[in-house]
PDB file of C-alpha atoms in Angstrom:
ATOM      1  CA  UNK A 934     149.617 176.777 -13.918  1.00 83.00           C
ATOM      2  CA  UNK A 935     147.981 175.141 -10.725  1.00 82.00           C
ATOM      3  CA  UNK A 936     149.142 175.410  -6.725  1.00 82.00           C
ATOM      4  CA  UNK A 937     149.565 172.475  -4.665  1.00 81.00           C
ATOM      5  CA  UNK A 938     145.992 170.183  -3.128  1.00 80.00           C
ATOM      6  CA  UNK A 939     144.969 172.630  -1.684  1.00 82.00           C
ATOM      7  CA  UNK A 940     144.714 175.023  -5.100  1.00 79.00           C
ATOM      8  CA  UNK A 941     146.995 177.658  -3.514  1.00 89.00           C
ATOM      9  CA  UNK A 942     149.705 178.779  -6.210  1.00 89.00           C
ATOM     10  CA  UNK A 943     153.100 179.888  -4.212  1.00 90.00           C
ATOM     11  CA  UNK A 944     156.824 180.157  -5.611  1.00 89.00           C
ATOM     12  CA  UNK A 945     157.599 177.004  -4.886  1.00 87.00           C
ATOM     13  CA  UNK A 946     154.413 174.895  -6.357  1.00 87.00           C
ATOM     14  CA  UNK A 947     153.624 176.406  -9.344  1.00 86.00           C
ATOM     15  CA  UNK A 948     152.779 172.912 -10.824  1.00 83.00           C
ATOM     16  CA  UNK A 949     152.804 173.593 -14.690  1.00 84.00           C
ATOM     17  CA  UNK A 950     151.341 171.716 -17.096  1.00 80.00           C
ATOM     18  CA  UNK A 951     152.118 172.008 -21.070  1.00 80.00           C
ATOM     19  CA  UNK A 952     149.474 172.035 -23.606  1.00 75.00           C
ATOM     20  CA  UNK A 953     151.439 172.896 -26.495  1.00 75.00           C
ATOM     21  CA  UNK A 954     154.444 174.231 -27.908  1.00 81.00           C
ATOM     22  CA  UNK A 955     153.824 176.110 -31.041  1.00 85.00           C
ATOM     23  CA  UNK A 956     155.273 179.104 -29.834  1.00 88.00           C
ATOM     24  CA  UNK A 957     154.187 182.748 -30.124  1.00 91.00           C
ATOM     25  CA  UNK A 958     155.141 186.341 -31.743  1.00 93.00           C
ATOM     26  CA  UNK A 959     155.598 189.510 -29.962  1.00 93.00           C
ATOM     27  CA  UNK A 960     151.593 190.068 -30.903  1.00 96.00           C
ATOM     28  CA  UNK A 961     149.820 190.508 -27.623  1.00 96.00           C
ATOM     29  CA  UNK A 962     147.359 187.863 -27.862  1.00 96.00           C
ATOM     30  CA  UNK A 963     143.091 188.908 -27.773  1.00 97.00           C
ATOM     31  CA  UNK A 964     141.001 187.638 -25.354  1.00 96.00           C
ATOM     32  CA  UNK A 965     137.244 187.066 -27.115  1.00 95.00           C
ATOM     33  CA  UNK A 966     134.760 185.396 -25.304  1.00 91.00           C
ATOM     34  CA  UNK A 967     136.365 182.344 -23.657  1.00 90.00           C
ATOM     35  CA  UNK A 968     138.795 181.937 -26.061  1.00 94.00           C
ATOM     36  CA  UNK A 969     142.561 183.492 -26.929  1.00 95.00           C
ATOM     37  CA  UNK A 970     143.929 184.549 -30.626  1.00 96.00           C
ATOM     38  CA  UNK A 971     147.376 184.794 -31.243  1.00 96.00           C
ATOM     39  CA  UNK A 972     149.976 184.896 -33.568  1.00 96.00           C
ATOM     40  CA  UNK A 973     152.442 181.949 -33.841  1.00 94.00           C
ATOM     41  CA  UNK A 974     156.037 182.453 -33.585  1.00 92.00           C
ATOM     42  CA  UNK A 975     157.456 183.863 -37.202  1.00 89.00           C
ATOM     43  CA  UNK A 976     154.136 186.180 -37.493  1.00 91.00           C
ATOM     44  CA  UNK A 977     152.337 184.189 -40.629  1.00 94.00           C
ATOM     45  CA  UNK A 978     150.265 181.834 -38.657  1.00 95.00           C
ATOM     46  CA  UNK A 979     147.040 183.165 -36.435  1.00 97.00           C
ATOM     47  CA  UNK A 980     145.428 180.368 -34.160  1.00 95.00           C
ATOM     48  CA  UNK A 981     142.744 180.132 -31.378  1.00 94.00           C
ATOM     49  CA  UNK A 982     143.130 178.706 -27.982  1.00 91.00           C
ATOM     50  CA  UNK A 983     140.248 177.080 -25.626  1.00 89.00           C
ATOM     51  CA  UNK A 984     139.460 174.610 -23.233  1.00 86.00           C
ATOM     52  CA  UNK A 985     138.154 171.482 -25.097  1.00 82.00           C
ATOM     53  CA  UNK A 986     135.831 168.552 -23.517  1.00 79.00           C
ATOM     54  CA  UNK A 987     136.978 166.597 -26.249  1.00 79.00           C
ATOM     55  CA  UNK A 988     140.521 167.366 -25.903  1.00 75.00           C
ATOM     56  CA  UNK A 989     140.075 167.444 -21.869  1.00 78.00           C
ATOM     57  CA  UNK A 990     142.677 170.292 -22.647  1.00 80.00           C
ATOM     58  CA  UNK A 991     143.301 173.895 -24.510  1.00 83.00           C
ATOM     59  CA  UNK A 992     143.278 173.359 -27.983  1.00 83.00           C
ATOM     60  CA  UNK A 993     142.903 175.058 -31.257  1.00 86.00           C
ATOM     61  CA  UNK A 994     143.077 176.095 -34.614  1.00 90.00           C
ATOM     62  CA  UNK A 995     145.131 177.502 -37.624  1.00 94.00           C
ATOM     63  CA  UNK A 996     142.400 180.133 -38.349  1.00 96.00           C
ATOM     64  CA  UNK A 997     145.150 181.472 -41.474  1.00 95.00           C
ATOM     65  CA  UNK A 998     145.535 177.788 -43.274  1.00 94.00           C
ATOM     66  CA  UNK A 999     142.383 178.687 -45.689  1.00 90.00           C
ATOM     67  CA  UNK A1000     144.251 181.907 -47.164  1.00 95.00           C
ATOM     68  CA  UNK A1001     147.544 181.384 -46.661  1.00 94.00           C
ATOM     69  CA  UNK A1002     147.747 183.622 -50.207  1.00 95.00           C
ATOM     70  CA  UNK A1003     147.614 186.379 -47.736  1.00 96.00           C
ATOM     71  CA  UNK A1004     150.558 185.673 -45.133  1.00 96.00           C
ATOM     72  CA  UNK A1005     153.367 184.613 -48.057  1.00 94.00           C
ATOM     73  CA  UNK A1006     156.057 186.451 -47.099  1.00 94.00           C
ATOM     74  CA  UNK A1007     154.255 188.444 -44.725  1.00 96.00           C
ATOM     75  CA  UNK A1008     153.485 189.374 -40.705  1.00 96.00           C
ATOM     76  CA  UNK A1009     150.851 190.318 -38.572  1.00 97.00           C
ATOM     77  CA  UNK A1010     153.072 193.248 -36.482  1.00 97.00           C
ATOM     78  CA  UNK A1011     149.499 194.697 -34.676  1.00 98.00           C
ATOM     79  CA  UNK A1012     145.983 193.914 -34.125  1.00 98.00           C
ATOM     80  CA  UNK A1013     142.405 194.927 -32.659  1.00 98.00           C
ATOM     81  CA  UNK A1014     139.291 193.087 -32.039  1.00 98.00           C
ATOM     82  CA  UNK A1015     136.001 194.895 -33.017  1.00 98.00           C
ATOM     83  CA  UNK A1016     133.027 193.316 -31.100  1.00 97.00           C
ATOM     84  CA  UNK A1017     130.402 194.830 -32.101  1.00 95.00           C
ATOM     85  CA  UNK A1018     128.535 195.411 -34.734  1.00 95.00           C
ATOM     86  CA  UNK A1019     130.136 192.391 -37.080  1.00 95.00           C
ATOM     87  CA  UNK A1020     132.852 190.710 -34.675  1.00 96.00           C
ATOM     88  CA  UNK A1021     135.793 191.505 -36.605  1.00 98.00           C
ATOM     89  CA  UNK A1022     139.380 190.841 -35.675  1.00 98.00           C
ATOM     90  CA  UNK A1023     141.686 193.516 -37.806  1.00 98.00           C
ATOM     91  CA  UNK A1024     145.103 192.841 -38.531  1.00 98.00           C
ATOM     92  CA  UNK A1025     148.293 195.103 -39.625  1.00 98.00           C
ATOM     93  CA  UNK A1026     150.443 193.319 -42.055  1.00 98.00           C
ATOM     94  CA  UNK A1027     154.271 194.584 -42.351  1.00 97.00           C
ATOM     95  CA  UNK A1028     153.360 195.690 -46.081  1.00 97.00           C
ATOM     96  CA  UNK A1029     150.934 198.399 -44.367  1.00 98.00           C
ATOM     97  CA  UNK A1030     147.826 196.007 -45.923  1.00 98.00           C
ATOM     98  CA  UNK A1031     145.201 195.764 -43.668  1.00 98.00           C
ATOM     99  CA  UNK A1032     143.461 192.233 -43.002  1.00 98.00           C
ATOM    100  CA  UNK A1033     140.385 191.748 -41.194  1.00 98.00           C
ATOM    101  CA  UNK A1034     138.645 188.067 -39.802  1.00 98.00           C
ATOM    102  CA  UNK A1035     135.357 187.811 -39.030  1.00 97.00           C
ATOM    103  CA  UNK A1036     135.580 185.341 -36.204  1.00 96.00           C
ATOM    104  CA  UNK A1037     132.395 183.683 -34.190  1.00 94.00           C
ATOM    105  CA  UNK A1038     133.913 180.440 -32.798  1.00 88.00           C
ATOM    106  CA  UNK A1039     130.398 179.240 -31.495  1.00 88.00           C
ATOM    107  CA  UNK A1040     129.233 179.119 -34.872  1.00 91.00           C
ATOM    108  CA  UNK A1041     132.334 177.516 -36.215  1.00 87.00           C
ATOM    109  CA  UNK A1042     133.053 180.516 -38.170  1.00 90.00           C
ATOM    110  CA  UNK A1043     135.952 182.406 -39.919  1.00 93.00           C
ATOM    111  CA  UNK A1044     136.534 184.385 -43.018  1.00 95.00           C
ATOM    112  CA  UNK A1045     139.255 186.394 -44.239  1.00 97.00           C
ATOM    113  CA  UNK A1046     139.099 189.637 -45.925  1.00 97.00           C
ATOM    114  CA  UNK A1047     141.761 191.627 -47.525  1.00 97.00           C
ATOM    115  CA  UNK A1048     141.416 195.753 -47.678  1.00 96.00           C
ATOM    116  CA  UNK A1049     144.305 197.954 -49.545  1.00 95.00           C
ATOM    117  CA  UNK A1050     144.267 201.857 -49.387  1.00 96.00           C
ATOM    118  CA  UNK A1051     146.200 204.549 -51.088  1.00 97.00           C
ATOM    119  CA  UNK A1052     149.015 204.508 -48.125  1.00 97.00           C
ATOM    120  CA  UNK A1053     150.341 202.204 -45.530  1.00 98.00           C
ATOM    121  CA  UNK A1054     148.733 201.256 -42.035  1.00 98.00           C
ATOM    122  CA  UNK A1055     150.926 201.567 -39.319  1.00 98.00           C
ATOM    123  CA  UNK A1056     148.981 200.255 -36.186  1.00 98.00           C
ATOM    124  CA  UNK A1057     145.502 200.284 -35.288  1.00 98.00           C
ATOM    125  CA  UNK A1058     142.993 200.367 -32.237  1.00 98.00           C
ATOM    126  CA  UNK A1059     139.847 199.359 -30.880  1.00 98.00           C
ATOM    127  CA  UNK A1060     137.718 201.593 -28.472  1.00 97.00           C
ATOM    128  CA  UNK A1061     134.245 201.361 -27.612  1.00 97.00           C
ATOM    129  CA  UNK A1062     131.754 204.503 -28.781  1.00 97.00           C
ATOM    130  CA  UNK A1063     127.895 203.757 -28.152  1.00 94.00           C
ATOM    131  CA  UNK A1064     126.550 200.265 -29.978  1.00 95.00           C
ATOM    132  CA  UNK A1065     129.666 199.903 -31.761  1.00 97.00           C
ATOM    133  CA  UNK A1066     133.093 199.504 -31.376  1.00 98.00           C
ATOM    134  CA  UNK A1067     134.835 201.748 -33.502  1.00 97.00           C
ATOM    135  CA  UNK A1068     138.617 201.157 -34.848  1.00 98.00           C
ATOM    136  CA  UNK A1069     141.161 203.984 -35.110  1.00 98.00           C
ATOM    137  CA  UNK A1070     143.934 203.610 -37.571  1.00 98.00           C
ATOM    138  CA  UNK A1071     147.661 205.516 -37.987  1.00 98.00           C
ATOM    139  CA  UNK A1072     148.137 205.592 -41.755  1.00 98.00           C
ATOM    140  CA  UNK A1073     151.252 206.432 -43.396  1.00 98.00           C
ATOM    141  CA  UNK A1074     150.425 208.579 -47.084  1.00 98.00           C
ATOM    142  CA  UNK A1075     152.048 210.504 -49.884  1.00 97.00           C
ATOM    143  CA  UNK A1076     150.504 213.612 -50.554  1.00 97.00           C
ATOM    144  CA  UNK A1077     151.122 215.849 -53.085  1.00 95.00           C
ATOM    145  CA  UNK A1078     154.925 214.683 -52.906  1.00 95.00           C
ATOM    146  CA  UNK A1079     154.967 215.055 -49.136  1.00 96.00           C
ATOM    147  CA  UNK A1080     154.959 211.972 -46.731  1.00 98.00           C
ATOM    148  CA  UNK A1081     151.606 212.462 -44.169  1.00 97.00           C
ATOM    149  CA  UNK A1082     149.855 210.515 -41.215  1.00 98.00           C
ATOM    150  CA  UNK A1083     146.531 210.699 -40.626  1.00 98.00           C
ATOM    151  CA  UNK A1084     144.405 209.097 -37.565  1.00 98.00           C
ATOM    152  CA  UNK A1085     141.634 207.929 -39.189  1.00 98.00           C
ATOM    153  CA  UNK A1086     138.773 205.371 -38.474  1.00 98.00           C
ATOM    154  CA  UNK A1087     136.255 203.268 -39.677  1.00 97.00           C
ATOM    155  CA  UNK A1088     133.327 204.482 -40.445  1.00 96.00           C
ATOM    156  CA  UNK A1089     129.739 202.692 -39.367  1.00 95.00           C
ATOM    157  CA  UNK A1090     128.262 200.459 -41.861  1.00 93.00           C
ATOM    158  CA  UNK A1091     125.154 201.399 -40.694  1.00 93.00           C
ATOM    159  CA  UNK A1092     122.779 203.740 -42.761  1.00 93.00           C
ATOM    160  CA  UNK A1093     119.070 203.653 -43.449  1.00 93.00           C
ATOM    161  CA  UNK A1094     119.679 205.995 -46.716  1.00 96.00           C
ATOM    162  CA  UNK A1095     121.904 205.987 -49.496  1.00 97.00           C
ATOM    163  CA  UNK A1096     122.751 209.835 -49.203  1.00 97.00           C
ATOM    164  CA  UNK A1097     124.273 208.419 -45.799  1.00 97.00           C
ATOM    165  CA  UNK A1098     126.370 205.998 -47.432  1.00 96.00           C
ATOM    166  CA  UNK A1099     130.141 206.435 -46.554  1.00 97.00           C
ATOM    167  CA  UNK A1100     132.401 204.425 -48.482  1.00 96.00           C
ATOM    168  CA  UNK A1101     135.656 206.003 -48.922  1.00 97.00           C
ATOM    169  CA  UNK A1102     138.834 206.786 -47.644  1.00 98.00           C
ATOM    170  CA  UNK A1103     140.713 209.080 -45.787  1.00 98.00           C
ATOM    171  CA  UNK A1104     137.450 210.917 -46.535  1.00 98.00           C
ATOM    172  CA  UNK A1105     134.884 213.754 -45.212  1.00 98.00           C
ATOM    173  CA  UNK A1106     131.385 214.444 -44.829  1.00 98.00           C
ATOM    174  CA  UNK A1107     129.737 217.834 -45.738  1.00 98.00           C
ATOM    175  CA  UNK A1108     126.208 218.403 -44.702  1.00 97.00           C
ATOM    176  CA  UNK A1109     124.329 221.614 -44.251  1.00 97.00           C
ATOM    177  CA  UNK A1110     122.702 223.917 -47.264  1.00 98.00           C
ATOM    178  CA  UNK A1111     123.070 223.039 -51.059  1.00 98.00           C
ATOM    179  CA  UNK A1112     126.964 223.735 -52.287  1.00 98.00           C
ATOM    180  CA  UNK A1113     129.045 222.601 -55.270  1.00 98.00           C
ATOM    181  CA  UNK A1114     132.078 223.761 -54.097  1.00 98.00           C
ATOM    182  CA  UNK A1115     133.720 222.169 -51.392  1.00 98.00           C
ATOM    183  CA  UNK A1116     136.628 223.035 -49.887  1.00 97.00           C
ATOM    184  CA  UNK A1117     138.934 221.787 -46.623  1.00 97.00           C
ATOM    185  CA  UNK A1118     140.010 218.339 -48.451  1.00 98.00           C
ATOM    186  CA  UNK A1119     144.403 219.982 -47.946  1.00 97.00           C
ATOM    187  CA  UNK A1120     144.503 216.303 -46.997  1.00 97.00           C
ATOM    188  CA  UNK A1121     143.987 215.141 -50.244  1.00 97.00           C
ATOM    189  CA  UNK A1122     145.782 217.609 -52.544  1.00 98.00           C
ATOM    190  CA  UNK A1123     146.652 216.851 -55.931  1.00 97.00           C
ATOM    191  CA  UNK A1124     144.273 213.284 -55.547  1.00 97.00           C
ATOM    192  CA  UNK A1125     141.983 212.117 -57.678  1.00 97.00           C
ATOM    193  CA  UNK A1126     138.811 211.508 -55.287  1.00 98.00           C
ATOM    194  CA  UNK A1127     135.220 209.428 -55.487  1.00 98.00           C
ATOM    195  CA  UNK A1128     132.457 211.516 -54.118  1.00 98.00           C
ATOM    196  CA  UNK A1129     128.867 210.542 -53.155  1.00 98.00           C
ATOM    197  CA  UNK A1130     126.596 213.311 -53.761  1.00 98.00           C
ATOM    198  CA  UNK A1131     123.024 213.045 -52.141  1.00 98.00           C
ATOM    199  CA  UNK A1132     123.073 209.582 -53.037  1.00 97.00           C
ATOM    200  CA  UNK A1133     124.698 209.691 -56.839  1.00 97.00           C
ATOM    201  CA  UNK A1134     127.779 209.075 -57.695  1.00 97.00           C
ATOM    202  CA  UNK A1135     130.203 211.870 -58.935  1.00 97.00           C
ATOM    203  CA  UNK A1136     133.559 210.753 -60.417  1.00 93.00           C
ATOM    204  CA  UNK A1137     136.974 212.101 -62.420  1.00 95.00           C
ATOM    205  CA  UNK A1138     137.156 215.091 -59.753  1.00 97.00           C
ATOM    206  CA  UNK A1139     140.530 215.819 -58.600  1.00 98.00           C
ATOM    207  CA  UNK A1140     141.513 218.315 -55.252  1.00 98.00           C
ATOM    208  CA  UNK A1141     143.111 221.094 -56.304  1.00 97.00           C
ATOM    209  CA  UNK A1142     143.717 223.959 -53.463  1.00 97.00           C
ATOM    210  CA  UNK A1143     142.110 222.001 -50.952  1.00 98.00           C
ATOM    211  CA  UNK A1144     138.823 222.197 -52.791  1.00 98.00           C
ATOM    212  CA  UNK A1145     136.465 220.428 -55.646  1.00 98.00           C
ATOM    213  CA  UNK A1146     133.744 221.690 -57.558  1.00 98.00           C
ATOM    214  CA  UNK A1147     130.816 219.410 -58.354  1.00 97.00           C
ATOM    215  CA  UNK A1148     128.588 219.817 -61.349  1.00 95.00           C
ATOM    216  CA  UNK A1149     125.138 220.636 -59.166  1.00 96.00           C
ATOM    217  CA  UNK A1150     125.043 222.090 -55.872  1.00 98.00           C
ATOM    218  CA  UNK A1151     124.142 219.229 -53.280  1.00 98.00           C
ATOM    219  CA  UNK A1152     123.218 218.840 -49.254  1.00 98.00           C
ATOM    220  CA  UNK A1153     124.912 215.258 -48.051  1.00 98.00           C
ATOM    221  CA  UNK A1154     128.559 215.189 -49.528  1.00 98.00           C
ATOM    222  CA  UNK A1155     131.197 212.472 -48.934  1.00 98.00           C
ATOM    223  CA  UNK A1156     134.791 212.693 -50.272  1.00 98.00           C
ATOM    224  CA  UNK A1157     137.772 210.627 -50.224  1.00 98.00           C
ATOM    225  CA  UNK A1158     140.044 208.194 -52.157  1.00 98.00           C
ATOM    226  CA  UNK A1159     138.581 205.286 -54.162  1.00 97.00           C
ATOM    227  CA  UNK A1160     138.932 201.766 -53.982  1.00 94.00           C
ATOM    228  CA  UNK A1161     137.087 199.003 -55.691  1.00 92.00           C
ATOM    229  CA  UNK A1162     135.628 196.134 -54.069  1.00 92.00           C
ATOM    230  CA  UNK A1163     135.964 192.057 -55.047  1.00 90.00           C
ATOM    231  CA  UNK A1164     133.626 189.370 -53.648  1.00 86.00           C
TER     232      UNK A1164
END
């Protein structure tokens, strides 16, 4: 929308001009870098928005049209953009399946990645915390026969040792003097957990009045559901 000559915009010279008409969903769009994402009108579609030399207009793309496998049926109802460290758009599907998109449009970049937990993601959030921007999630879970939700977020990918390693979720982190029972995991009653102990890998333990035991006492313990991992 422009103003008249002399670039002043009032009510009566709001001088439009139309670069499209693909329409958009009740998403509120994200601003990264230059450029605007949003979700086309129905919810199944994502696509990019930015001033083109070529185009000598705003154009863009249909960032979703190389995994469409992953919007059949389905709608983005909330988002977040993650900056920093891996520039990461995450997306809330209406089936409580989380989506995420690694977007860098200078590079011409995009990819799509899928991640299901035991439970259903109800909205999700995107707040700045030192050299990272972390994301905070509500998710919906059934726990020992009672419906919970938890705020929980996602942890740093960054570790320099394996004991530090935190790949689970809805999960904790003991550290202090060598234990092998650990207790405070009410949050997980009745589930069958994966646990990283200093670095090795402990498996078939299952919380039972709040608590696991581990076979050998250990310093750097993380705990939380399972979930395997496809490339």
């Amino acid at each position: 929308i422009q103003g008249g000559d002399d670039g002043v915009l009032t009510p009566t010279n709001p001088n439009p001009e139309s670069h499209g008409e693909r329409g958009s969903a009740r998403v509120a769009p994200l601003v990264i870098g230059r450029t605007i994402l949003y979700v086309q009108s129905r919810g199944a579609i994502v696509r990019d928005l930015a001033f083109t030399i070529q185009d000598d207009g705003y154009a863009g793309d249909d960032l979703s049209v190389l995994a469409n496998h992953m919007f059949e049926g389905r709608q983005i109802v909330d988002w977040c953009y993650a900056q920093a460290p891996s520039s990461i758009v995450w997306c809330v599907r209406d089936d409580g399946v989380l989506l995420g998109l690694t977007y860098m449009r200078e590079h011409e970049i995009w990819g799509w990645h899928q991640h299901t937990t035991d439970g259903f993601v109800e909205s999700i959030c995107s707040i700045p915390e030192g050299d990272e921007d972390a994301v905070y999630m509500a998710v919906r879970r059934e726990v020992n026969g009672q419906t919970k939700r938890y705020i929980e977020r996602i942890h740093t990918r960054k570790f320099s040792a394996v004991e530090e390693a935190f790949f689970v979720d809805c999960g904790l982190t003991y550290s202090g003097n060598p234990a092998q029972t650990i207790s405070g995991l009410d949050h997980l009653e009745g589930k069958g957990v994966a646990i990283l102990a200093d670095g090795n890998v402990v498996a078939g333990k299952t919380v039972s009045g709040g608590a696991v035991t581990l076979d050998q006492p250990a310093s750097k313990i993380h705990i939380g559901l399972p979930y395997t991992s496809h490339i």
